[in-house]
């Protein structure tokens, strides 16, 4: 094959491939398999293989008909042919679930299955006619039914139940389907966002990753996530994190001579270079791994899991499916690196294994739903038992009947009816609308947040953001415009406050400045003409470097000729910028064989390495430490205090013979000559100060974490309003911060961090590790009552760990590297701080929407369950029939969740403090509303049930026979019930006890249309529903009374709002978040989910007992201490002894140190309760 291939190369020009010769598949000098085999080798083996098969990389390049300098031609036919031969850079996802599959899934719901069975039995029995006319023998069981010739209509009830079940299933499936569709839309949008720089026709262009083909010449740089496999053609100081493929966390150095193989899914941690793409899509290394994993299934299931997450948490019946997903998710784990780089960008984005901790809201909802579900189950069981017992006693004991075989079907029919009533009580009690409300609310928010420049990658991040108490923000680009311009400079011993005239600088120095900046800036940084006439020139690449290049243009010089003279390939050695070096140096070989090193970087760092400086006339003179200190005081600090970033530019000449030891960086980059120091301004974004004020008002502390000089940072922080004069705050440098938080052994101590973080506002000259330490320190801190919820912004590769650790990680969409986007939860598409404030607003809105829905739903639940239960016990028949219950369920679950979950956010949301993680989902005010409205509705319904026939002068509907026709009496009850819910839905729009419930109602068209739509359907059901809905048509007067009672809900709402919540001491909040210990246990016990539940309950009981005991003891202590107002030692001692007992029971670390000061003694009993139950 090799000889053949070589001969083909001669036939075709180097960049051929278009036109007539392009028909056969084996047109390229190398086959797909050869390339695949080549990419499986590493290091020396790979080099050897390249030499054997292709002589060198250039040879491989020619076989692929590409060019190392010009890349591919942009010829569509050639590109298409490459896709045909070598595949596309795209890993096909598994097909989405069809609508029918989703319907089938929705049918798996246990309560629905029970209802279906009951309905089928009921149907079957209704067609059975007891033999002969001796039905009297069977007691009052059959009485009255036949007389009205209604027996034939018996099948209607069963059919109606089946129909309504189908209705519920279709609605659920449709919701799942649209959610899935939205989720895929989001994925494809994220995929489209990712672009990569390739050389085509000699020009560097950005193309979507999916359009890359084999033979492309790709430019890799710091922070990239490689989208395809390739061979390095030229590289500067390139280091790659291959942990996502190999699990080795050390960075691998890549070079053309030693190890040129670059693999997809790995991260560029340092340096830059060019690679020839050799394998894409399913043929790339990560593509192969994904195919082995059956990328399709495993990964899609996880995607489902990610999409459904809020729902899965609540719907217990889906647990089995979830368990399997979990297994698949675990299968993928080994591919995750410490940094969290996952194999193959796109796949990872879909597959996102959810974060360990459930989001706060999900935790609270799951708990609440389980509690309500249990209560419902008990109620429905009792209902059935009472009905059956009553019937049996009434018929066989009181009526002295004997069970005749021919009567069996009639009796069974009764039992089925009782069973159906029980199931209906259960259906109404279980709030299956909760997961739906969460999903709808999140999906709606995510869609709208796109417009506010927030691209949400993890659904639950959106809700967590509403609880945020701290934001650690970068400075550059987030708080500032990221448009760097040099405004001051210090050249030739002169401090220029504006751009100097070229004549003011000695020619020698000017020449030096031009070369040092042109050569020692990444060649990818350039200044392009503005897009619109009269606009600002466009900065492409690293913004600081663009600022320096702009400085050259201001000095009436140009960088392009210098770069043409010394192209990138001729650079001898590059020490690229990274967060440790904080400088960048480039070595070029001079015509006489000697070398010159240019260096630029943070002024205090580069100045330390300078031993001389270019003086007044451009001559180098000595630069002693004393001079340096003076320069820092006179030049650098004044610049920094004006918020300028100071950059020092220097150079050094090195001998050509003997050639220096380039690897020994410390020896090379030292003894420099300082050419100039420039001050770069990066103005604060105009909208930032206002956004920060909003944050502070909303109870969110903004901290600035930056790599910049402390003076610069402080100046920018005060311009933004992060620090205000007269406040008590700290501004620290990274070194200082580290010194303060570490003990003698150099270990980080949480207590030390706790002393610092509450006051810390600015952390300057910080490394990514400092950022991670700070975030972790704040999250783990127990100083304040509430656990802090921290949001972090990041753009650099090394921000990955901090973004992952934070509760919500924001990555910059424009300046951010792929690695940062990968680790984040939300991508800010405009890199703007004010978009974070929008995210907070949406997050709080989600939380509020769900609270509104809960308030509404629980009122309906409580009332419906009590009515069905007492009705059944007293009158042997639920006043609300099965089908009616299902309709109520549909209104209150599906429609209400749609209506209440789509309320748009208002600025008012930012006027309150965050709720905090342990805050109950149902506040006292909401509890007051739920019980208040519940009482109103129950009074009305029981009045109608027992004396309704007298009020309206109609026949009583109580004690009706098995198949008797629907009565007006029960229709009025049903109608009143639904109308009260409708008006209460309007009340539910406000949960903080506001008076005006109509405020902003027209801003939400969905809400209005649902309320009106439901009303319309209700009219149709009552007037024309007939037998299936057990409704008799009502006249106008009856309708008006029903409406009147419904509107009464609104008036009653005002009455409730007048009662001050503080007076209602008896109320208890519900739906507390899972406590802190529970969280940690969840994390530990993720694999041990099958812990015997009973054992857990038992342990929980013990702990609750201890907690109660503990609480009483603390209260007694406090009281007695107040009596004698002595020391609190006793209280503390007693408390910790109880805690240690508690500790022994739970085997989970609990904070055993509690400090009670006289001031918060009154709060102590409360605190005692905040220890959590695992």
PDB file of N, CA and C in Angstrom, residues 522-563:
ATOM      1  N   UNK A 522       0.884  36.932  21.179  1.00  0.00           N
ATOM      2  CA  UNK A 522       0.432  35.793  20.371  1.00  0.00           C
ATOM      3  C   UNK A 522       0.040  36.317  18.992  1.00  0.00           C
ATOM      4  N   UNK A 523       0.439  35.571  17.949  1.00  0.00           N
ATOM      5  CA  UNK A 523       0.129  36.051  16.595  1.00  0.00           C
ATOM      6  C   UNK A 523      -1.358  35.984  16.291  1.00  0.00           C
ATOM      7  N   UNK A 524      -2.117  35.356  17.206  1.00  0.00           N
ATOM      8  CA  UNK A 524      -3.572  35.307  16.979  1.00  0.00           C
ATOM      9  C   UNK A 524      -4.232  36.608  17.436  1.00  0.00           C
ATOM     10  N   UNK A 525      -3.499  37.437  18.221  1.00  0.00           N
ATOM     11  CA  UNK A 525      -4.069  38.722  18.650  1.00  0.00           C
ATOM     12  C   UNK A 525      -3.833  39.743  17.549  1.00  0.00           C
ATOM     13  N   UNK A 526      -4.905  40.374  17.082  1.00  0.00           N
ATOM     14  CA  UNK A 526      -4.736  41.402  16.053  1.00  0.00           C
ATOM     15  C   UNK A 526      -5.791  42.495  16.249  1.00  0.00           C
ATOM     16  N   UNK A 527      -5.534  43.606  15.547  1.00  0.00           N
ATOM     17  CA  UNK A 527      -6.529  44.690  15.572  1.00  0.00           C
ATOM     18  C   UNK A 527      -7.108  44.795  14.175  1.00  0.00           C
ATOM     19  N   UNK A 528      -8.420  44.638  14.067  1.00  0.00           N
ATOM     20  CA  UNK A 528      -9.062  44.641  12.760  1.00  0.00           C
ATOM     21  C   UNK A 528      -9.814  45.958  12.582  1.00  0.00           C
ATOM     22  N   UNK A 529     -10.043  46.350  11.331  1.00  0.00           N
ATOM     23  CA  UNK A 529     -10.832  47.565  11.112  1.00  0.00           C
ATOM     24  C   UNK A 529     -12.239  47.387  11.695  1.00  0.00           C
ATOM     25  N   UNK A 530     -12.871  48.499  12.102  1.00  0.00           N
ATOM     26  CA  UNK A 530     -14.193  48.387  12.747  1.00  0.00           C
ATOM     27  C   UNK A 530     -15.243  47.837  11.785  1.00  0.00           C
ATOM     28  N   UNK A 531     -16.287  47.202  12.361  1.00  0.00           N
ATOM     29  CA  UNK A 531     -17.370  46.649  11.533  1.00  0.00           C
ATOM     30  C   UNK A 531     -18.181  47.759  10.892  1.00  0.00           C
ATOM     31  N   UNK A 532     -18.433  48.827  11.670  1.00  0.00           N
ATOM     32  CA  UNK A 532     -19.239  49.924  11.128  1.00  0.00           C
ATOM     33  C   UNK A 532     -18.358  51.152  10.992  1.00  0.00           C
ATOM     34  N   UNK A 533     -18.703  51.997  10.037  1.00  0.00           N
ATOM     35  CA  UNK A 533     -17.939  53.224   9.830  1.00  0.00           C
ATOM     36  C   UNK A 533     -17.883  54.029  11.123  1.00  0.00           C
ATOM     37  N   UNK A 534     -16.726  54.516  11.453  1.00  0.00           N
ATOM     38  CA  UNK A 534     -16.612  55.394  12.617  1.00  0.00           C
ATOM     39  C   UNK A 534     -16.664  54.665  13.940  1.00  0.00           C
ATOM     40  N   UNK A 535     -16.756  53.303  13.910  1.00  0.00           N
ATOM     41  CA  UNK A 535     -16.777  52.553  15.172  1.00  0.00           C
ATOM     42  C   UNK A 535     -15.361  52.384  15.699  1.00  0.00           C
ATOM     43  N   UNK A 536     -15.245  51.696  16.838  1.00  0.00           N
ATOM     44  CA  UNK A 536     -13.914  51.417  17.388  1.00  0.00           C
ATOM     45  C   UNK A 536     -13.330  50.221  16.651  1.00  0.00           C
ATOM     46  N   UNK A 537     -12.009  50.217  16.458  1.00  0.00           N
ATOM     47  CA  UNK A 537     -11.400  49.058  15.794  1.00  0.00           C
ATOM     48  C   UNK A 537     -11.687  47.782  16.594  1.00  0.00           C
ATOM     49  N   UNK A 538     -11.778  46.652  15.874  1.00  0.00           N
ATOM     50  CA  UNK A 538     -12.140  45.404  16.530  1.00  0.00           C
ATOM     51  C   UNK A 538     -10.906  44.741  17.122  1.00  0.00           C
ATOM     52  N   UNK A 539     -11.001  44.309  18.378  1.00  0.00           N
ATOM     53  CA  UNK A 539      -9.870  43.606  18.995  1.00  0.00           C
ATOM     54  C   UNK A 539     -10.120  42.105  18.911  1.00  0.00           C
ATOM     55  N   UNK A 540      -9.174  41.400  18.281  1.00  0.00           N
ATOM     56  CA  UNK A 540      -9.325  39.951  18.144  1.00  0.00           C
ATOM     57  C   UNK A 540      -8.232  39.285  18.960  1.00  0.00           C
ATOM     58  N   UNK A 541      -8.577  38.259  19.730  1.00  0.00           N
ATOM     59  CA  UNK A 541      -7.546  37.549  20.500  1.00  0.00           C
ATOM     60  C   UNK A 541      -7.469  38.086  21.917  1.00  0.00           C
ATOM     61  N   UNK A 542      -6.292  37.946  22.519  1.00  0.00           N
ATOM     62  CA  UNK A 542      -6.110  38.378  23.901  1.00  0.00           C
ATOM     63  C   UNK A 542      -6.213  39.896  24.009  1.00  0.00           C
ATOM     64  N   UNK A 543      -7.126  40.355  24.858  1.00  0.00           N
ATOM     65  CA  UNK A 543      -7.422  41.797  24.899  1.00  0.00           C
ATOM     66  C   UNK A 543      -6.259  42.648  25.416  1.00  0.00           C
ATOM     67  N   UNK A 544      -5.498  42.107  26.379  1.00  0.00           N
ATOM     68  CA  UNK A 544      -4.358  42.886  26.888  1.00  0.00           C
ATOM     69  C   UNK A 544      -3.346  43.094  25.766  1.00  0.00           C
ATOM     70  N   UNK A 545      -3.114  42.017  25.009  1.00  0.00           N
ATOM     71  CA  UNK A 545      -2.164  42.130  23.885  1.00  0.00           C
ATOM     72  C   UNK A 545      -2.696  43.086  22.831  1.00  0.00           C
ATOM     73  N   UNK A 546      -4.004  43.048  22.608  1.00  0.00           N
ATOM     74  CA  UNK A 546      -4.578  43.991  21.640  1.00  0.00           C
ATOM     75  C   UNK A 546      -4.358  45.422  22.094  1.00  0.00           C
ATOM     76  N   UNK A 547      -4.448  45.648  23.421  1.00  0.00           N
ATOM     77  CA  UNK A 547      -4.188  46.981  23.951  1.00  0.00           C
ATOM     78  C   UNK A 547      -2.775  47.432  23.611  1.00  0.00           C
ATOM     79  N   UNK A 548      -1.818  46.505  23.770  1.00  0.00           N
ATOM     80  CA  UNK A 548      -0.416  46.840  23.463  1.00  0.00           C
ATOM     81  C   UNK A 548      -0.233  47.083  21.969  1.00  0.00           C
ATOM     82  N   UNK A 549      -0.868  46.249  21.141  1.00  0.00           N
ATOM     83  CA  UNK A 549      -0.740  46.442  19.690  1.00  0.00           C
ATOM     84  C   UNK A 549      -1.362  47.781  19.294  1.00  0.00           C
ATOM     85  N   UNK A 550      -2.474  48.132  19.966  1.00  0.00           N
ATOM     86  CA  UNK A 550      -3.107  49.426  19.705  1.00  0.00           C
ATOM     87  C   UNK A 550      -2.173  50.573  20.074  1.00  0.00           C
ATOM     88  N   UNK A 551      -1.382  50.364  21.133  1.00  0.00           N
ATOM     89  CA  UNK A 551      -0.402  51.366  21.569  1.00  0.00           C
ATOM     90  C   UNK A 551       0.599  51.625  20.436  1.00  0.00           C
ATOM     91  N   UNK A 552       1.031  50.537  19.763  1.00  0.00           N
ATOM     92  CA  UNK A 552       1.957  50.702  18.623  1.00  0.00           C
ATOM     93  C   UNK A 552       1.295  51.546  17.538  1.00  0.00           C
ATOM     94  N   UNK A 553       0.029  51.247  17.252  1.00  0.00           N
ATOM     95  CA  UNK A 553      -0.670  52.004  16.201  1.00  0.00           C
ATOM     96  C   UNK A 553      -0.777  53.472  16.617  1.00  0.00           C
ATOM     97  N   UNK A 554      -0.995  53.724  17.934  1.00  0.00           N
ATOM     98  CA  UNK A 554      -1.055  55.102  18.421  1.00  0.00           C
ATOM     99  C   UNK A 554       0.298  55.796  18.271  1.00  0.00           C
ATOM    100  N   UNK A 555       1.380  54.993  18.347  1.00  0.00           N
ATOM    101  CA  UNK A 555       2.717  55.584  18.174  1.00  0.00           C
ATOM    102  C   UNK A 555       3.065  55.698  16.688  1.00  0.00           C
ATOM    103  N   UNK A 556       2.037  55.569  15.847  1.00  0.00           N
ATOM    104  CA  UNK A 556       2.188  55.675  14.383  1.00  0.00           C
ATOM    105  C   UNK A 556       3.109  54.581  13.831  1.00  0.00           C
ATOM    106  N   UNK A 557       3.131  53.430  14.453  1.00  0.00           N
ATOM    107  CA  UNK A 557       3.925  52.310  13.926  1.00  0.00           C
ATOM    108  C   UNK A 557       2.975  51.142  13.694  1.00  0.00           C
ATOM    109  N   UNK A 558       3.449  50.125  12.957  1.00  0.00           N
ATOM    110  CA  UNK A 558       2.572  48.993  12.681  1.00  0.00           C
ATOM    111  C   UNK A 558       3.277  47.699  13.042  1.00  0.00           C
ATOM    112  N   UNK A 559       2.491  46.733  13.533  1.00  0.00           N
ATOM    113  CA  UNK A 559       3.117  45.471  13.946  1.00  0.00           C
ATOM    114  C   UNK A 559       3.180  44.465  12.800  1.00  0.00           C
ATOM    115  N   UNK A 560       2.339  44.654  11.773  1.00  0.00           N
ATOM    116  CA  UNK A 560       2.240  43.638  10.718  1.00  0.00           C
ATOM    117  C   UNK A 560       3.573  43.383   9.993  1.00  0.00           C
ATOM    118  N   UNK A 561       4.327  44.458   9.563  1.00  0.00           N
ATOM    119  CA  UNK A 561       5.582  44.203   8.849  1.00  0.00           C
ATOM    120  C   UNK A 561       6.558  43.363   9.681  1.00  0.00           C
ATOM    121  N   UNK A 562       6.618  43.639  11.001  1.00  0.00           N
ATOM    122  CA  UNK A 562       7.554  42.898  11.854  1.00  0.00           C
ATOM    123  C   UNK A 562       7.165  41.418  11.860  1.00  0.00           C
ATOM    124  N   UNK A 563       5.861  41.165  11.920  1.00  0.00           N
ATOM    125  CA  UNK A 563       5.404  39.784  11.964  1.00  0.00           C
ATOM    126  C   UNK A 563       5.629  39.086  10.626  1.00  0.00           C
TER     127      UNK A 563
END
